[in-house]
């Protein structure tokens, strides 16, 4: 069974998606996106600098567009038995699997980026990657700290990202290092994503998601907050809303897809981070990047 995976924030790079614009269908979708967004995001993607691509109003829609347009131009080659996306990538997965329209998906991603930016500005906060400790150890230490600090991204065995207030992350890094973490690395991010500090963004995005039509996808989607095979539009909506403050259970997602019969993983979008994470769960599992049709 073939699983298609869609990357999240951090996968962007200058020049991304340029080859997709050379295809008729790709060009039409990029132009439609430029119209919806109100500026030529395609120009920033193809010829902007790394700094320009890091701007919140660019990063999330840029990765979404690269992933979704690639899935669309694959045609018959896009034949998933199951799909999943990491954080932002969940929106790409839903559009690729026909649960969300291209336009609605893009509008939600823009609303999500703006809501997250606002939440970041309300309270300075951050994230840190913890390497080499069992998940339970990280969870227990975070739970004992008198600040907001939670497990946010279960990326692969031995790699868990925590999220919270600046003081909470500082304290957690100190305690986790003392507990034997190989590394406790503060990340260069604008805020505490996938933590309770994103509650204002969740509230703002909830009304937008509730007002958006979601259909049954062409195959099950495994969502970040509840990584089981899901096709019910109502449940998909609830999980999307919960995602902003809930943890990205990526390790559990890959494990469940494998348990449900996945025997090949194809990454759709910029970069190859998710293939690396799959290999950390099962080294022998075949993985590849979807390539632009010639």
Backbone as numpy.savetxt, mean C-alpha at the origin, in Angstrom:
# Nx Ny Nz CAx CAy CAz Cx Cy Cz
-2.14 -21.47 -8.79 -2.98 -20.26 -8.79 -2.11 -19.01 -8.79
-2.55 -18.03 -9.55 -1.73 -16.84 -9.75 -2.22 -15.69 -8.87
-1.30 -15.12 -8.09 -1.61 -13.97 -7.23 -0.93 -12.72 -7.79
-1.71 -11.66 -7.96 -1.16 -10.38 -8.43 -1.09 -9.41 -7.26
0.07 -8.78 -7.08 0.33 -7.90 -5.94 0.60 -6.47 -6.41
0.14 -5.50 -5.61 0.24 -4.09 -5.97 0.96 -3.31 -4.88
2.08 -2.62 -5.23 2.91 -1.97 -4.21 2.30 -0.69 -3.64
2.88 -0.28 -2.50 2.44 0.93 -1.82 3.48 2.03 -1.89
3.31 3.03 -1.03 4.17 4.21 -1.03 5.64 3.84 -0.84
6.51 4.54 -1.53 7.94 4.26 -1.44 8.46 3.58 -2.69
7.55 3.09 -3.55 7.97 2.37 -4.76 8.23 3.32 -5.94
7.94 4.61 -5.76 8.05 5.58 -6.87 9.50 5.81 -7.30
9.69 6.16 -8.57 11.03 6.51 -9.06 10.87 7.45 -10.27
11.84 8.36 -10.50 11.74 9.27 -11.64 11.68 8.49 -12.96
10.77 8.93 -13.82 10.60 8.27 -15.12 9.56 7.16 -15.11
8.95 6.94 -13.95 8.00 5.83 -13.82 6.80 5.96 -14.76
6.47 4.87 -15.42 5.27 4.81 -16.26 5.42 5.37 -17.66
6.59 5.88 -17.98 6.80 6.52 -19.28 6.45 5.60 -20.45
6.88 4.34 -20.32 6.66 3.38 -21.43 5.17 3.05 -21.58
4.39 3.23 -20.50 2.94 2.98 -20.58 2.25 4.05 -21.41
2.79 5.27 -21.36 2.19 6.40 -22.09 2.33 6.20 -23.60
3.32 5.40 -24.00 3.54 5.16 -25.43 2.50 4.22 -26.02
1.73 3.56 -25.17 0.64 2.70 -25.64 -0.65 3.52 -25.68
-1.46 3.27 -26.67 -2.69 4.06 -26.87 -3.58 4.08 -25.62
-3.84 2.90 -25.07 -4.71 2.80 -23.90 -4.07 3.49 -22.69
-2.76 3.33 -22.55 -2.03 3.96 -21.46 -2.12 5.47 -21.53
-1.91 6.00 -22.72 -1.95 7.46 -22.92 -3.33 8.01 -22.56
-4.38 7.32 -23.02 -5.75 7.78 -22.75 -6.03 7.82 -21.25
-5.56 6.81 -20.52 -5.79 6.77 -19.08 -4.98 7.84 -18.34
-3.75 8.07 -18.77 -2.94 9.13 -18.15 -3.60 10.50 -18.38
-4.10 10.72 -19.59 -4.73 12.02 -19.88 -6.01 12.20 -19.06
-6.76 11.11 -18.90 -7.96 11.17 -18.07 -7.57 11.52 -16.62
-6.47 10.92 -16.14 -5.99 11.18 -14.78 -5.55 12.63 -14.62
-4.84 13.17 -15.61 -4.39 14.57 -15.56 -5.59 15.50 -15.40
-6.67 15.15 -16.11 -7.90 15.95 -16.07 -8.54 15.90 -14.67
-8.64 14.70 -14.11 -9.26 14.50 -12.78 -8.44 15.21 -11.71
-7.11 15.07 -11.78 -6.23 15.62 -10.74 -6.10 17.14 -10.84
-6.19 17.66 -12.06 -6.12 19.11 -12.23 -4.72 19.63 -12.51
-3.75 18.74 -12.64 -2.42 19.12 -13.13 -1.83 17.90 -13.84
-0.77 18.11 -14.62 -0.23 17.02 -15.43 0.70 16.14 -14.59
0.07 15.23 -13.85 0.86 14.32 -13.01 1.76 13.44 -13.87
1.33 13.19 -15.11 2.16 12.36 -16.02 3.52 13.03 -16.25
3.53 14.36 -16.38 4.80 15.08 -16.59 5.73 14.93 -15.39
5.15 15.00 -14.17 5.96 14.85 -12.95 6.52 13.43 -12.88
5.69 12.45 -13.23 6.13 11.05 -13.19 7.26 10.79 -14.20
7.09 11.32 -15.40 8.04 10.98 -16.48 9.34 11.79 -16.39
9.22 13.06 -15.97 10.44 13.90 -16.00 10.68 14.70 -14.73
9.91 14.44 -13.67 10.12 15.14 -12.40 11.29 14.56 -11.62
11.71 15.29 -10.59 12.82 14.83 -9.75 12.29 13.91 -8.65
13.21 13.28 -7.96 12.84 12.41 -6.83 12.08 13.22 -5.77
12.54 14.46 -5.54 11.89 15.33 -4.54 10.45 15.63 -4.94
10.26 15.96 -6.22 8.90 16.28 -6.70 7.98 15.07 -6.57
8.53 13.88 -6.80 7.73 12.66 -6.71 7.37 12.32 -5.27
8.13 12.89 -4.31 7.88 12.60 -2.90 6.73 13.42 -2.32
6.26 14.44 -3.05 5.17 15.27 -2.54 3.91 14.41 -2.40
3.23 14.59 -1.27 2.08 13.73 -0.95 1.04 13.70 -2.05
0.77 14.87 -2.66 -0.29 14.91 -3.67 0.15 14.26 -4.99
1.42 13.87 -5.06 1.95 13.20 -6.26 2.20 11.72 -6.00
2.86 11.41 -4.88 3.33 10.03 -4.64 2.24 8.98 -4.75
1.17 9.17 -3.97 0.14 8.12 -3.94 -0.56 7.96 -5.28
-1.05 9.04 -5.91 -1.67 8.84 -7.22 -0.69 8.33 -8.27
0.58 8.71 -8.19 1.57 8.25 -9.18 1.75 6.74 -9.12
1.89 6.19 -7.92 2.05 4.73 -7.78 0.77 4.02 -8.20
-0.36 4.57 -7.79 -1.67 4.01 -8.20 -1.78 3.96 -9.73
-1.46 5.08 -10.38 -1.59 5.14 -11.85 -0.65 4.16 -12.55
0.59 4.11 -12.09 1.56 3.19 -12.70 1.02 1.75 -12.61
0.53 1.37 -11.43 0.06 0.00 -11.20 -1.20 -0.32 -12.01
-2.19 0.57 -11.91 -3.49 0.31 -12.54 -3.38 0.32 -14.06
-2.66 1.30 -14.60 -2.55 1.39 -16.06 -1.78 0.18 -16.59
-0.76 -0.26 -15.86 -0.03 -1.47 -16.27 -0.98 -2.67 -16.29
-1.80 -2.82 -15.25 -2.75 -3.93 -15.20 -3.72 -3.86 -16.38
-4.18 -2.65 -16.70 -5.15 -2.48 -17.80 -4.53 -2.84 -19.16
-3.28 -2.43 -19.39 -2.68 -2.70 -20.71 -2.21 -4.15 -20.85
-2.17 -4.89 -19.75 -1.78 -6.30 -19.83 -2.85 -7.14 -20.55
-4.09 -6.64 -20.56 -5.16 -7.37 -21.25 -5.34 -8.76 -20.69
-5.30 -9.78 -21.57 -5.50 -11.18 -21.16 -4.40 -11.68 -20.21
-3.27 -10.99 -20.21 -2.16 -11.39 -19.32 -2.49 -11.12 -17.85
-3.44 -10.23 -17.63 -3.88 -9.97 -16.26 -5.02 -10.95 -15.96
-4.65 -12.09 -15.40 -5.63 -13.16 -15.16 -5.49 -13.70 -13.74
-5.82 -12.85 -12.75 -5.57 -13.23 -11.35 -6.57 -14.25 -10.80
-6.07 -15.13 -9.95 -6.95 -15.97 -9.13 -7.17 -15.30 -7.79
-6.27 -14.35 -7.46 -6.38 -13.59 -6.21 -5.52 -12.34 -6.35
-5.88 -11.28 -5.62 -5.09 -10.03 -5.65 -4.91 -9.52 -4.22
-3.87 -8.69 -4.03 -3.66 -7.98 -2.76 -2.80 -6.77 -3.05
-2.94 -5.75 -2.22 -2.10 -4.55 -2.36 -1.61 -4.10 -1.01
-0.40 -3.59 -0.96 0.20 -3.14 0.30 -0.21 -1.69 0.56
-1.08 -1.48 1.57 -1.51 -0.14 1.96 -2.20 0.56 0.78
-1.60 1.62 0.24 -2.13 2.30 -0.94 -2.44 1.29 -2.06
-1.61 0.27 -2.19 -1.77 -0.73 -3.27 -3.10 -1.46 -3.24
-3.77 -1.44 -2.08 -5.09 -2.07 -1.99 -6.08 -1.39 -2.94
-5.96 -0.08 -3.11 -6.84 0.66 -4.03 -6.53 0.26 -5.48
-5.25 0.13 -5.79 -4.84 -0.30 -7.14 -5.41 -1.69 -7.42
-5.30 -2.59 -6.44 -5.78 -3.97 -6.60 -7.28 -3.98 -6.87
-8.03 -3.14 -6.16 -9.49 -3.11 -6.33 -9.90 -2.60 -7.71
-9.16 -1.60 -8.21 -9.47 -1.09 -9.57 -9.09 -2.14 -10.61
-7.90 -2.74 -10.46 -7.45 -3.75 -11.42 -8.42 -4.94 -11.46
-9.01 -5.26 -10.30 -9.94 -6.40 -10.22 -11.40 -5.99 -10.46
-11.59 -4.79 -11.03 -12.92 -4.29 -11.44 -13.92 -4.10 -10.29
-13.43 -3.96 -9.06 -14.34 -3.67 -7.95 -14.62 -2.17 -7.86
-13.67 -1.38 -8.35 -13.76 0.09 -8.36 -13.49 0.57 -9.76
-14.16 1.63 -10.19 -13.84 2.21 -11.50 -12.51 2.96 -11.41
-11.87 3.16 -12.54 -10.60 3.89 -12.60 -10.76 5.28 -11.99
-11.83 5.98 -12.39 -12.06 7.35 -11.92 -12.30 7.39 -10.41
-13.16 6.50 -9.93 -13.47 6.48 -8.49 -12.24 6.11 -7.67
-11.48 5.14 -8.17 -10.26 4.73 -7.46 -9.28 5.88 -7.34
-9.10 6.61 -8.43 -8.17 7.74 -8.42 -8.65 8.84 -7.48
-9.95 9.13 -7.50 -10.49 10.17 -6.61 -10.31 9.78 -5.14
-10.51 8.50 -4.83 -10.32 8.05 -3.44 -8.85 8.14 -3.02
-7.95 7.80 -3.93 -6.51 7.88 -3.62 -6.10 9.33 -3.36
-6.63 10.26 -4.15 -6.33 11.68 -3.94 -6.89 12.14 -2.59
-8.13 11.73 -2.31 -8.76 12.10 -1.02 -7.97 11.51 0.14
-7.48 10.28 -0.03 -6.70 9.60 1.01 -5.38 10.34 1.25
-4.69 10.69 0.18 -3.41 11.40 0.31 -3.60 12.73 1.04
-4.64 13.47 0.67 -4.90 14.77 1.30 -5.28 14.62 2.77
-6.11 13.61 3.07 -6.56 13.39 4.45 -5.37 12.97 5.33
-4.49 12.15 4.79 -3.32 11.71 5.54 -2.37 12.87 5.80
-2.21 13.72 4.80 -1.35 14.90 4.94 -1.86 15.80 6.07
-3.18 16.01 6.09 -3.77 16.86 7.13 -3.57 16.26 8.52
-3.77 14.94 8.62 -3.60 14.25 9.90 -2.15 14.36 10.39
-1.21 14.29 9.44 0.22 14.42 9.78 0.53 15.80 10.34
-0.14 16.81 9.78 0.12 18.19 10.21 -0.49 18.47 11.59
-1.54 17.72 11.95 -2.19 17.93 13.25 -1.28 17.54 14.40
-0.51 16.46 14.21 0.38 16.02 15.28 1.65 15.43 14.69
2.82 15.98 15.03 4.07 15.41 14.53 4.19 13.96 15.01
4.48 13.07 14.09 4.54 11.65 14.43 5.42 10.96 13.40
5.76 9.70 13.64 6.70 9.03 12.74 6.55 7.52 12.80
7.47 6.81 12.13 7.46 5.35 12.09 8.90 4.84 12.20
9.06 3.58 12.56 10.40 2.98 12.62 10.31 1.51 12.22
11.34 1.02 11.53 11.40 -0.39 11.14 12.19 -1.15 12.20
11.60 -2.22 12.69 12.24 -3.05 13.72 12.62 -4.39 13.08
13.92 -4.70 13.09 14.40 -5.92 12.43 14.91 -6.92 13.46
14.53 -8.17 13.23 15.15 -9.26 13.99 14.51 -9.58 15.33
13.26 -9.16 15.55 12.55 -9.54 16.78 11.23 -10.21 16.41
10.77 -11.12 17.27 9.46 -11.74 17.04 8.37 -10.68 17.17
7.31 -10.83 16.37 6.20 -9.87 16.38 5.65 -9.65 17.79
5.49 -10.75 18.55 4.88 -10.64 19.89 5.73 -9.77 20.81
7.04 -9.89 20.69 7.94 -9.08 21.54 7.74 -7.60 21.24
7.69 -7.27 19.95 7.48 -5.87 19.53 6.13 -5.38 20.03
5.09 -6.18 19.83 3.73 -5.79 20.25 3.68 -5.53 21.76
4.29 -6.44 22.53 4.24 -6.31 23.99 4.98 -5.07 24.50
6.14 -4.81 23.92 6.90 -3.63 24.34 6.14 -2.35 23.98
5.59 -2.30 22.78 4.80 -1.11 22.36 3.61 -0.90 23.29
2.95 -2.01 23.66 1.75 -1.92 24.52 2.08 -1.37 25.90
3.34 -1.53 26.35 3.73 -1.07 27.67 4.22 0.36 27.72
4.23 1.03 26.58 4.73 2.42 26.54 3.56 3.39 26.69
3.75 4.42 27.49 2.67 5.35 27.80 2.58 6.46 26.76
2.57 6.08 25.52 2.45 7.00 24.38 1.73 6.20 23.28
1.29 6.90 22.22 0.73 6.16 21.08 1.89 5.54 20.31
1.95 4.20 20.32 2.94 3.49 19.50 2.43 2.06 19.28
2.26 1.71 18.00 1.64 0.41 17.66 2.39 -0.25 16.50
2.18 -1.56 16.38 2.67 -2.29 15.20 1.82 -1.86 14.01
2.47 -1.42 12.93 1.73 -0.85 11.80 1.84 -1.67 10.51
3.04 -2.17 10.20 3.24 -2.96 8.98 3.95 -4.26 9.32
3.23 -5.37 9.21 3.86 -6.69 9.36 4.37 -7.07 7.97
5.59 -6.63 7.63 6.05 -6.77 6.25 6.49 -8.17 5.88
7.25 -8.81 6.77 7.70 -10.18 6.56 8.24 -10.67 7.89
8.46 -11.97 8.05 8.97 -12.45 9.33 10.28 -11.73 9.71
10.30 -11.16 10.93 11.50 -10.47 11.38 11.59 -9.02 10.93
10.54 -8.50 10.27 10.53 -7.09 9.89 9.15 -6.49 10.16
9.10 -5.68 11.21 7.83 -5.08 11.61 8.05 -3.57 11.73
7.17 -2.80 11.12 7.26 -1.33 11.22 6.29 -0.86 12.31
6.80 -0.02 13.20 5.94 0.54 14.25 5.63 2.01 13.93
4.55 2.50 14.52 4.04 3.81 14.15 3.50 4.51 15.39
3.76 5.81 15.52 3.21 6.51 16.68 3.76 7.91 16.87
3.58 8.43 18.09 4.08 9.77 18.40 5.61 9.74 18.39
6.23 10.90 18.23 7.70 10.96 18.17 8.31 10.43 19.47
7.74 10.84 20.61 8.24 10.36 21.90 8.04 8.85 22.04
6.90 8.36 21.57 6.59 6.93 21.65 7.55 6.09 20.82
7.86 6.57 19.62 8.79 5.84 18.74 10.20 5.86 19.32
10.61 7.01 19.85 11.94 7.11 20.50 12.08 6.07 21.61
11.09 6.06 22.49 11.11 5.15 23.64 11.07 3.69 23.18
10.22 3.41 22.19 10.10 2.04 21.69 11.42 1.56 21.08
12.06 2.42 20.30 13.34 2.05 19.67 14.39 1.72 20.73
14.43 2.52 21.80 15.37 2.28 22.90 15.10 0.92 23.54
13.83 0.67 23.86 13.47 -0.58 24.54 13.64 -1.80 23.63
13.30 -1.65 22.35 13.39 -2.78 21.41 14.84 -3.14 21.12
15.70 -2.13 21.06 17.14 -2.38 20.88 17.68 -3.14 22.09
17.27 -2.71 23.28 17.69 -3.40 24.51 17.18 -4.83 24.55
16.01 -5.06 23.91 15.41 -6.41 23.90 16.04 -7.32 22.84
16.98 -6.75 22.05 17.70 -7.61 21.11 17.40 -7.38 19.63
16.68 -6.29 19.30 16.43 -6.01 17.87 17.76 -5.80 17.15
17.87 -6.38 15.94 19.10 -6.17 15.14 19.22 -4.69 14.77
18.07 -4.12 14.42 18.04 -2.69 14.10 16.70 -2.09 14.49
16.73 -0.84 14.91 15.51 -0.07 15.14 15.73 1.24 14.39
15.20 1.28 13.18 15.56 2.32 12.23 14.40 3.29 12.00
14.58 4.54 12.44 13.52 5.53 12.21 13.40 5.82 10.71
12.15 5.89 10.23 11.92 6.06 8.80 11.68 7.53 8.47
12.05 7.90 7.27 11.86 9.27 6.81 10.46 9.42 6.22
9.46 9.43 7.11 8.07 9.55 6.67 7.43 10.74 7.36
6.32 11.20 6.80 5.68 12.42 7.31 4.78 12.21 8.51
4.50 10.95 8.88 3.57 10.76 9.98 3.42 9.31 10.38
2.52 9.09 11.34 2.30 7.75 11.92 1.19 7.04 11.16
1.51 6.54 9.97 0.50 5.86 9.17 0.10 4.54 9.83
-1.14 4.13 9.58 -1.67 2.87 10.13 -1.58 2.82 11.65
-1.92 3.96 12.28 -1.95 4.02 13.74 -3.18 4.85 14.15
-3.51 4.86 15.45 -4.64 5.67 15.91 -4.50 7.17 15.59
-3.27 7.63 15.34 -3.08 9.05 15.02 -3.63 9.42 13.63
-4.00 8.40 12.85 -4.62 8.65 11.54 -6.15 8.72 11.63
-6.67 8.75 12.86 -8.14 8.77 13.04 -8.81 9.94 12.30
-8.24 11.19 12.35 -8.89 12.27 11.59 -8.97 11.96 10.08
-7.95 11.30 9.55 -7.95 10.94 8.13 -8.99 9.85 7.86
-9.11 8.90 8.79 -10.10 7.82 8.62 -11.51 8.40 8.57
-11.79 9.33 9.48 -13.12 9.96 9.53 -13.40 10.69 8.21
-12.40 11.42 7.73 -12.56 12.19 6.49 -12.76 11.27 5.28
-12.02 10.18 5.25 -12.09 9.28 4.09 -13.33 8.39 4.13
-13.83 8.14 5.33 -14.97 7.24 5.48 -16.16 7.68 4.62
-16.50 8.97 4.68 -17.66 9.43 3.91 -17.43 9.29 2.41
-16.18 9.52 1.96 -15.87 9.38 0.54 -15.99 7.92 0.10
-15.50 6.99 0.93 -15.58 5.56 0.58 -17.04 5.10 0.59
-17.78 5.54 1.61 -19.19 5.12 1.71 -20.02 5.61 0.53
-19.63 6.75 -0.04 -20.37 7.32 -1.17 -19.94 6.73 -2.52
-18.94 5.85 -2.50 -18.38 5.30 -3.74 -18.93 3.90 -4.00
-19.30 3.64 -5.26 -19.80 2.30 -5.63 -18.65 1.30 -5.68
-18.79 0.22 -4.92 -17.82 -0.88 -4.99 -18.58 -2.14 -5.41
-18.06 -2.81 -6.43 -18.69 -4.02 -6.96 -17.92 -5.25 -6.50
-18.48 -6.42 -6.77 -17.75 -7.66 -6.48 -16.55 -7.74 -7.42
-15.35 -7.99 -6.90 -14.17 -8.09 -7.77 -14.20 -9.37 -8.61
-13.38 -9.40 -9.66 -13.34 -10.57 -10.56 -12.70 -11.79 -9.88
-12.04 -11.55 -8.75 -11.43 -12.63 -7.97 -11.34 -12.14 -6.53
-11.07 -13.03 -5.57 -10.96 -12.57 -4.19 -9.80 -11.59 -4.00
-10.03 -10.61 -3.10 -8.96 -9.70 -2.68 -8.65 -10.01 -1.21
-7.37 -10.01 -0.89 -6.92 -10.22 0.49 -6.53 -8.85 1.01
-7.31 -8.33 1.98 -7.12 -6.94 2.42 -6.18 -6.83 3.61
-5.60 -5.65 3.76 -4.55 -5.42 4.76 -4.98 -5.73 6.19
-6.20 -5.31 6.55 -6.61 -5.43 7.96 -7.23 -6.78 8.27
-7.64 -7.51 7.23 -8.31 -8.80 7.43 -7.93 -9.71 6.26
-6.73 -10.32 6.33 -6.20 -11.00 5.15 -6.81 -12.38 4.89
-8.07 -12.36 4.44 -8.74 -13.58 3.99 -9.34 -13.29 2.62
-9.69 -14.34 1.88 -10.29 -14.15 0.55 -11.62 -13.42 0.69
-11.71 -12.24 0.08 -12.90 -11.39 0.26 -13.48 -10.99 -1.10
-14.81 -11.14 -1.25 -15.46 -10.67 -2.49 -16.71 -9.83 -2.20
-17.09 -9.71 -0.93 -18.30 -8.98 -0.55 -18.04 -7.47 -0.54
-18.71 -6.71 -1.43 -18.46 -5.26 -1.53 -18.61 -4.51 -0.20
-19.61 -4.89 0.61 -19.82 -4.19 1.89 -18.65 -4.40 2.83
-18.16 -5.64 2.88 -17.03 -5.96 3.76 -15.75 -5.29 3.24
-15.61 -5.25 1.91 -14.44 -4.59 1.30 -14.41 -3.12 1.73
-15.57 -2.46 1.72 -15.66 -1.05 2.13 -15.23 -0.85 3.58
-15.77 -1.70 4.46 -15.44 -1.60 5.89 -13.92 -1.75 6.08
-13.33 -2.73 5.40 -11.89 -2.97 5.53 -11.07 -1.80 4.98
-11.55 -1.18 3.92 -10.85 -0.01 3.34 -10.84 1.15 4.32
-11.97 1.35 4.99 -12.09 2.45 5.95 -11.18 2.19 7.16
-11.18 0.94 7.63 -10.38 0.56 8.81 -8.88 0.65 8.52
-8.53 0.53 7.23 -7.11 0.42 6.84 -6.25 1.59 7.30
-6.80 2.80 7.33 -5.98 3.97 7.66 -5.44 3.93 9.09
-6.23 3.37 10.01 -5.78 3.30 11.41 -5.37 1.88 11.80
-5.64 0.91 10.93 -5.31 -0.49 11.22 -3.96 -0.89 10.65
-3.45 -2.02 11.11 -2.14 -2.50 10.66 -2.23 -3.16 9.28
-1.14 -3.04 8.52 -1.00 -3.75 7.24 -0.44 -5.14 7.56
-1.30 -6.14 7.47 -0.88 -7.51 7.82 -0.35 -8.23 6.58
0.79 -7.77 6.10 1.29 -8.30 4.83 1.84 -9.71 4.96
2.58 -9.98 6.03 3.08 -11.35 6.26 1.91 -12.32 6.27
0.85 -11.97 7.01 -0.32 -12.83 7.14 -1.04 -12.98 5.78
-1.03 -11.90 4.98 -1.65 -11.94 3.65 -0.95 -12.96 2.76
0.37 -12.87 2.71 1.14 -13.80 1.85 0.96 -15.23 2.35
1.01 -15.42 3.66 0.83 -16.77 4.23 -0.55 -17.34 3.87
-1.58 -16.50 3.94 -2.95 -16.97 3.64 -3.10 -17.27 2.15
-2.51 -16.44 1.29 -2.57 -16.70 -0.15 -1.88 -18.03 -0.48
-0.75 -18.27 0.16 -0.03 -19.54 -0.05 -0.89 -20.70 0.43
-1.51 -20.54 1.59 -2.37 -21.60 2.15 -3.57 -21.87 1.24
-4.03 -20.81 0.54 -5.19 -20.95 -0.35 -4.79 -21.40 -1.77
-3.50 -21.69 -1.97 -3.10 -22.31 -3.24 -2.27 -21.45 -4.18
-1.90 -20.23 -3.78 -1.06 -19.40 -4.66 0.26 -20.13 -4.94
0.64 -20.21 -6.23 1.93 -20.83 -6.56 2.75 -19.97 -7.51
2.27 -18.74 -7.73 3.05 -17.76 -8.50 2.59 -16.36 -8.10
3.55 -15.46 -7.87 3.22 -14.08 -7.49 3.75 -13.12 -8.55
2.87 -12.23 -9.04 3.26 -11.24 -10.05 3.04 -9.85 -9.46
4.11 -9.04 -9.44 4.01 -7.67 -8.90 3.69 -6.71 -10.03
2.63 -5.93 -9.83 2.15 -5.00 -10.87 2.37 -3.58 -10.39
3.33 -2.87 -11.00 3.60 -1.49 -10.60 5.08 -1.26 -10.45
5.45 -0.10 -9.92 6.87 0.24 -9.81 7.58 -0.61 -8.75
8.84 -0.95 -9.02 9.68 -1.62 -8.02 9.42 -3.12 -7.89
10.13 -3.73 -6.95 10.01 -5.18 -6.73 10.04 -5.52 -5.24
9.66 -4.55 -4.41 9.71 -4.73 -2.95 8.85 -5.91 -2.50
7.64 -6.03 -3.06 6.72 -7.07 -2.59 7.23 -8.47 -2.94
7.93 -8.60 -4.07 8.50 -9.91 -4.42 9.52 -10.33 -3.36
10.32 -9.36 -2.91 11.30 -9.63 -1.85 10.63 -10.09 -0.57
9.48 -9.47 -0.24 8.76 -9.84 0.99 8.15 -11.24 0.87
7.67 -11.58 -0.32 7.14 -12.94 -0.55 8.25 -13.96 -0.33
9.44 -13.67 -0.86 10.59 -14.59 -0.74 10.99 -14.79 0.73
10.75 -13.76 1.56 11.08 -13.89 2.98 10.11 -14.86 3.68
8.91 -14.98 3.11 7.93 -15.92 3.66 8.18 -17.32 3.09
8.44 -17.40 1.78 8.72 -18.69 1.12 9.75 -18.47 0.02
10.99 -18.83 0.34 12.12 -18.57 -0.56 11.94 -19.24 -1.93
11.25 -20.37 -1.97 11.14 -21.15 -3.22 10.02 -20.65 -4.14
9.22 -19.72 -3.66 8.04 -19.29 -4.43 8.43 -18.47 -5.66
7.95 -18.84 -6.88 8.24 -18.05 -8.07 7.58 -16.66 -7.99
8.37 -15.62 -8.25 7.85 -14.25 -8.29 8.39 -13.55 -9.53
7.65 -12.58 -10.06 8.15 -11.79 -11.19 7.41 -10.46 -11.24
7.97 -9.53 -12.02 7.30 -8.26 -12.27 6.48 -8.37 -13.54
5.30 -7.76 -13.55 4.53 -7.69 -14.80 5.26 -6.76 -15.75
5.39 -7.17 -17.00 6.14 -6.31 -17.93 5.21 -5.68 -18.96
5.58 -4.50 -19.39 4.78 -3.75 -20.36 4.76 -4.50 -21.68
3.55 -4.71 -22.26 3.50 -5.42 -23.54 4.32 -4.69 -24.62
5.00 -5.46 -25.45 5.83 -4.86 -26.51 4.96 -4.25 -27.58
